[in-house]
Short mmCIF file of C-alpha atoms and ligand atoms in Angstrom, two decimals:
data_model
loop_
_atom_site.label_atom_id
_atom_site.label_comp_id
_atom_site.label_asym_id
_atom_site.label_seq_id
_atom_site.Cartn_x
_atom_site.Cartn_y
_atom_site.Cartn_z
CA MET Z 1 54.22 69.00 42.33
CA SER Z 2 57.57 67.45 43.27
CA ASP Z 3 60.79 69.19 42.19
CA THR Z 4 61.42 66.42 39.67
CA THR Z 5 57.95 66.84 38.20
CA ILE Z 6 58.40 70.60 37.84
CA LEU Z 7 61.72 70.17 36.01
CA LEU Z 8 60.46 67.46 33.67
CA ARG Z 9 57.31 69.45 32.97
CA ALA Z 10 59.40 72.53 32.21
CA ALA Z 11 61.58 70.51 29.80
CA HIS Z 12 58.47 69.12 28.11
CA PHE Z 13 56.81 72.55 27.91
CA ALA Z 14 59.96 74.08 26.36
CA ALA Z 15 60.40 71.15 23.94
CA ARG Z 16 56.81 71.48 22.71
CA HIS Z 17 57.02 75.24 22.25
CA HIS Z 18 60.45 75.26 20.56
CA ARG Z 19 59.63 72.17 18.44
CA ARG Z 20 59.89 73.91 15.06
CA GLN Z 21 62.96 76.03 15.88
CA LYS Z 22 66.61 75.41 15.22
CA ARG Z 23 69.72 77.12 16.58
CA LYS Z 24 71.49 79.57 14.28
CA GLY Z 25 74.68 77.50 13.88
CA SER Z 26 75.53 75.71 10.64
CA ASP Z 27 74.59 72.29 12.01
CA GLY Z 28 70.99 73.42 12.68
CA GLU Z 29 70.71 71.84 16.12
CA PRO Z 30 67.19 71.62 17.57
CA TYR Z 31 66.56 74.78 19.62
CA ILE Z 32 65.66 72.79 22.75
CA ASN Z 33 69.31 71.73 23.08
CA HIS Z 34 70.05 75.33 24.14
CA PRO Z 35 67.79 75.71 27.22
CA ILE Z 36 68.74 72.19 28.31
CA ALA Z 37 72.45 73.11 28.04
CA VAL Z 38 71.81 76.32 30.05
CA ALA Z 39 70.04 74.39 32.84
CA ASP Z 40 72.75 71.69 32.81
CA LEU Z 41 75.51 74.31 33.17
CA ILE Z 42 73.71 75.96 36.10
CA ALA Z 43 73.42 72.60 37.88
CA SER Z 44 76.83 71.13 37.01
CA VAL Z 45 79.15 74.16 37.07
CA GLY Z 46 77.07 76.52 39.21
CA ARG Z 47 76.11 73.72 41.62
CA VAL Z 48 72.66 75.25 41.87
CA THR Z 49 69.94 72.93 43.15
CA ASP Z 50 67.14 75.51 43.37
CA THR Z 51 64.27 74.07 41.32
CA LEU Z 52 62.78 77.44 40.38
CA THR Z 53 66.10 78.65 38.90
CA LEU Z 54 66.50 75.42 36.92
CA ALA Z 55 62.89 75.50 35.70
CA ALA Z 56 63.29 79.15 34.64
CA ALA Z 57 66.48 78.17 32.77
CA LEU Z 58 64.56 75.53 30.79
CA LEU Z 59 61.79 78.03 30.06
CA HIS Z 60 63.90 81.16 29.56
CA ASP Z 61 63.37 81.59 25.80
CA THR Z 62 59.80 80.27 25.51
CA VAL Z 63 57.98 83.58 25.92
CA GLU Z 64 60.48 85.60 23.90
CA ASP Z 65 60.77 83.16 20.99
CA THR Z 66 57.55 81.09 20.84
CA ASP Z 67 53.80 81.60 21.19
CA ALA Z 68 53.95 80.74 24.92
CA THR Z 69 52.79 83.59 27.21
CA LEU Z 70 53.70 84.59 30.75
CA ASP Z 71 50.14 83.60 31.73
CA ASP Z 72 50.83 80.08 30.37
CA ILE Z 73 54.00 79.92 32.47
CA GLU Z 74 52.15 81.04 35.60
CA ARG Z 75 49.33 78.54 35.06
CA GLU Z 76 51.77 75.63 34.69
CA PHE Z 77 54.59 76.65 37.04
CA GLY Z 78 53.32 79.37 39.38
CA ALA Z 79 53.91 83.08 39.93
CA GLU Z 80 57.55 82.83 41.05
CA VAL Z 81 58.71 81.08 37.86
CA ARG Z 82 56.63 83.54 35.83
CA ALA Z 83 58.47 86.45 37.48
CA ILE Z 84 61.91 85.00 36.67
CA VAL Z 85 60.98 84.23 33.05
CA ALA Z 86 59.56 87.76 32.72
CA GLU Z 87 62.95 89.14 33.79
CA LEU Z 88 64.58 87.02 31.07
CA THR Z 89 62.19 88.09 28.29
CA ASP Z 90 63.07 91.01 26.01
CA ASP Z 91 60.32 93.36 24.84
CA LYS Z 92 60.07 92.34 21.19
CA THR Z 93 58.21 95.52 20.26
CA LEU Z 94 61.55 97.36 20.69
CA PRO Z 95 64.26 97.43 18.00
CA SER Z 96 67.01 94.88 18.59
CA GLU Z 97 69.72 97.47 19.39
CA GLU Z 98 67.51 98.94 22.12
CA ARG Z 99 66.75 95.49 23.54
CA LYS Z 100 70.47 94.77 23.71
CA ARG Z 101 71.13 98.10 25.43
CA LEU Z 102 68.39 97.41 27.98
CA GLN Z 103 69.87 94.00 28.83
CA VAL Z 104 73.13 95.71 29.80
CA VAL Z 105 71.36 98.49 31.74
CA ASN Z 106 68.89 96.20 33.55
CA ALA Z 107 71.20 93.28 34.45
CA PRO Z 108 72.42 94.77 37.78
CA ASP Z 109 68.81 95.09 38.99
CA ALA Z 110 67.82 91.53 38.07
CA SER Z 111 67.03 88.98 40.78
CA ARG Z 112 69.78 86.55 41.75
CA ARG Z 113 67.93 83.73 40.00
CA ALA Z 114 67.63 85.71 36.77
CA LYS Z 115 71.32 86.69 36.95
CA ILE Z 116 72.30 83.02 37.25
CA VAL Z 117 70.27 82.13 34.14
CA LYS Z 118 71.76 85.10 32.26
CA LEU Z 119 75.32 84.03 33.19
CA ALA Z 120 74.75 80.50 31.91
CA ASP Z 121 72.81 81.65 28.82
CA LYS Z 122 75.61 84.01 27.76
CA SER Z 123 78.24 81.30 28.45
CA ILE Z 124 76.46 78.84 26.17
CA ASN Z 125 75.92 81.47 23.47
CA VAL Z 126 79.53 82.66 23.34
CA ALA Z 127 80.74 79.04 23.32
CA ASP Z 128 78.35 78.30 20.42
CA ILE Z 129 79.69 81.31 18.52
CA ALA Z 130 83.23 79.97 18.87
CA ARG Z 131 82.29 76.35 18.08
CA ASP Z 132 79.64 76.71 15.37
CA PRO Z 133 78.91 80.34 14.45
CA PRO Z 134 75.85 81.33 12.42
CA PRO Z 135 77.17 80.95 8.84
CA HIS Z 136 75.95 84.41 7.73
CA TRP Z 137 77.60 86.22 10.67
CA PRO Z 138 80.81 87.98 9.65
CA VAL Z 139 83.70 87.96 12.15
CA GLU Z 140 82.90 91.52 13.23
CA ARG Z 141 79.34 90.58 14.23
CA ARG Z 142 80.60 87.59 16.21
CA ARG Z 143 83.06 89.79 18.08
CA GLU Z 144 80.35 92.38 18.78
CA TYR Z 145 78.12 89.66 20.22
CA VAL Z 146 80.83 88.42 22.59
CA GLU Z 147 81.71 91.97 23.67
CA TRP Z 148 78.03 92.70 24.34
CA ALA Z 149 77.68 89.48 26.37
CA ILE Z 150 80.70 90.57 28.46
CA ARG Z 151 78.87 93.84 29.27
CA VAL Z 152 75.65 92.01 30.27
CA VAL Z 153 77.62 89.60 32.47
CA ALA Z 154 79.38 92.54 34.16
CA GLY Z 155 75.96 93.41 35.63
CA CYS Z 156 75.42 89.84 36.87
CA ARG Z 157 78.63 89.55 38.94
CA GLY Z 158 78.19 88.40 42.50
CA ALA Z 159 75.42 85.91 41.68
CA ASN Z 160 77.55 82.75 41.20
CA THR Z 161 81.37 82.76 41.15
CA ALA Z 162 81.79 79.43 39.35
CA LEU Z 163 79.46 80.49 36.52
CA GLU Z 164 81.23 83.84 36.26
CA LYS Z 165 84.60 82.12 35.89
CA HIS Z 166 83.12 79.73 33.36
CA PHE Z 167 81.79 82.67 31.34
CA ASP Z 168 85.15 84.49 31.47
CA ALA Z 169 86.92 81.43 30.06
CA ALA Z 170 84.23 80.91 27.38
CA ALA Z 171 84.39 84.58 26.33
CA ALA Z 172 88.21 84.57 26.18
CA ALA Z 173 88.17 81.36 24.11
CA ALA Z 174 85.51 82.80 21.78
CA LEU Z 175 87.50 86.01 21.20
CA ALA Z 176 90.65 83.95 20.54
CA ALA Z 177 88.73 81.74 18.06
CA ILE Z 178 87.32 84.81 16.31
CA ARG Z 179 90.81 86.32 16.00
CA GLY Z 180 91.85 83.01 14.44
ZN1 ZN O 1 68.89 81.61 25.68
#
């Protein structure tokens, strides 16, 4: 498979699996906009051209949030992409507070590729919270999310300076927007 084919196939795979999901913001954007934005940020701001990182970015929420499995990912995209997506997939049998704690604890041990996806994912999420927060989230919950994302990103430092700076600006802007 060419690099272009892998990326387009990953976008198609993610679009099919997220087809019934919407983002949590008030405008109910199609979920697929999120992984595409994450991959775009990695390429445009992070200047990453590594196909496996970009494919994993497109696929990063498919196993956690849809009926796709890691075996499906491996069959379509190979063992390396499977391993990155596995690093980006929370164990949904655990309570959400524990999953959040584990993301902070495990981030420093993640592969460089997984750290890059985490940096971009958290950037997009904190920007979304500033721009179009989930309507049922009180201000305190929004602030807690941004502060948690800052702790996860602390464990990803050293993977991509441009993405780290981008996250810092997005987190500062989100906290300022939340303060009002
Ligand atoms: Zn995500």
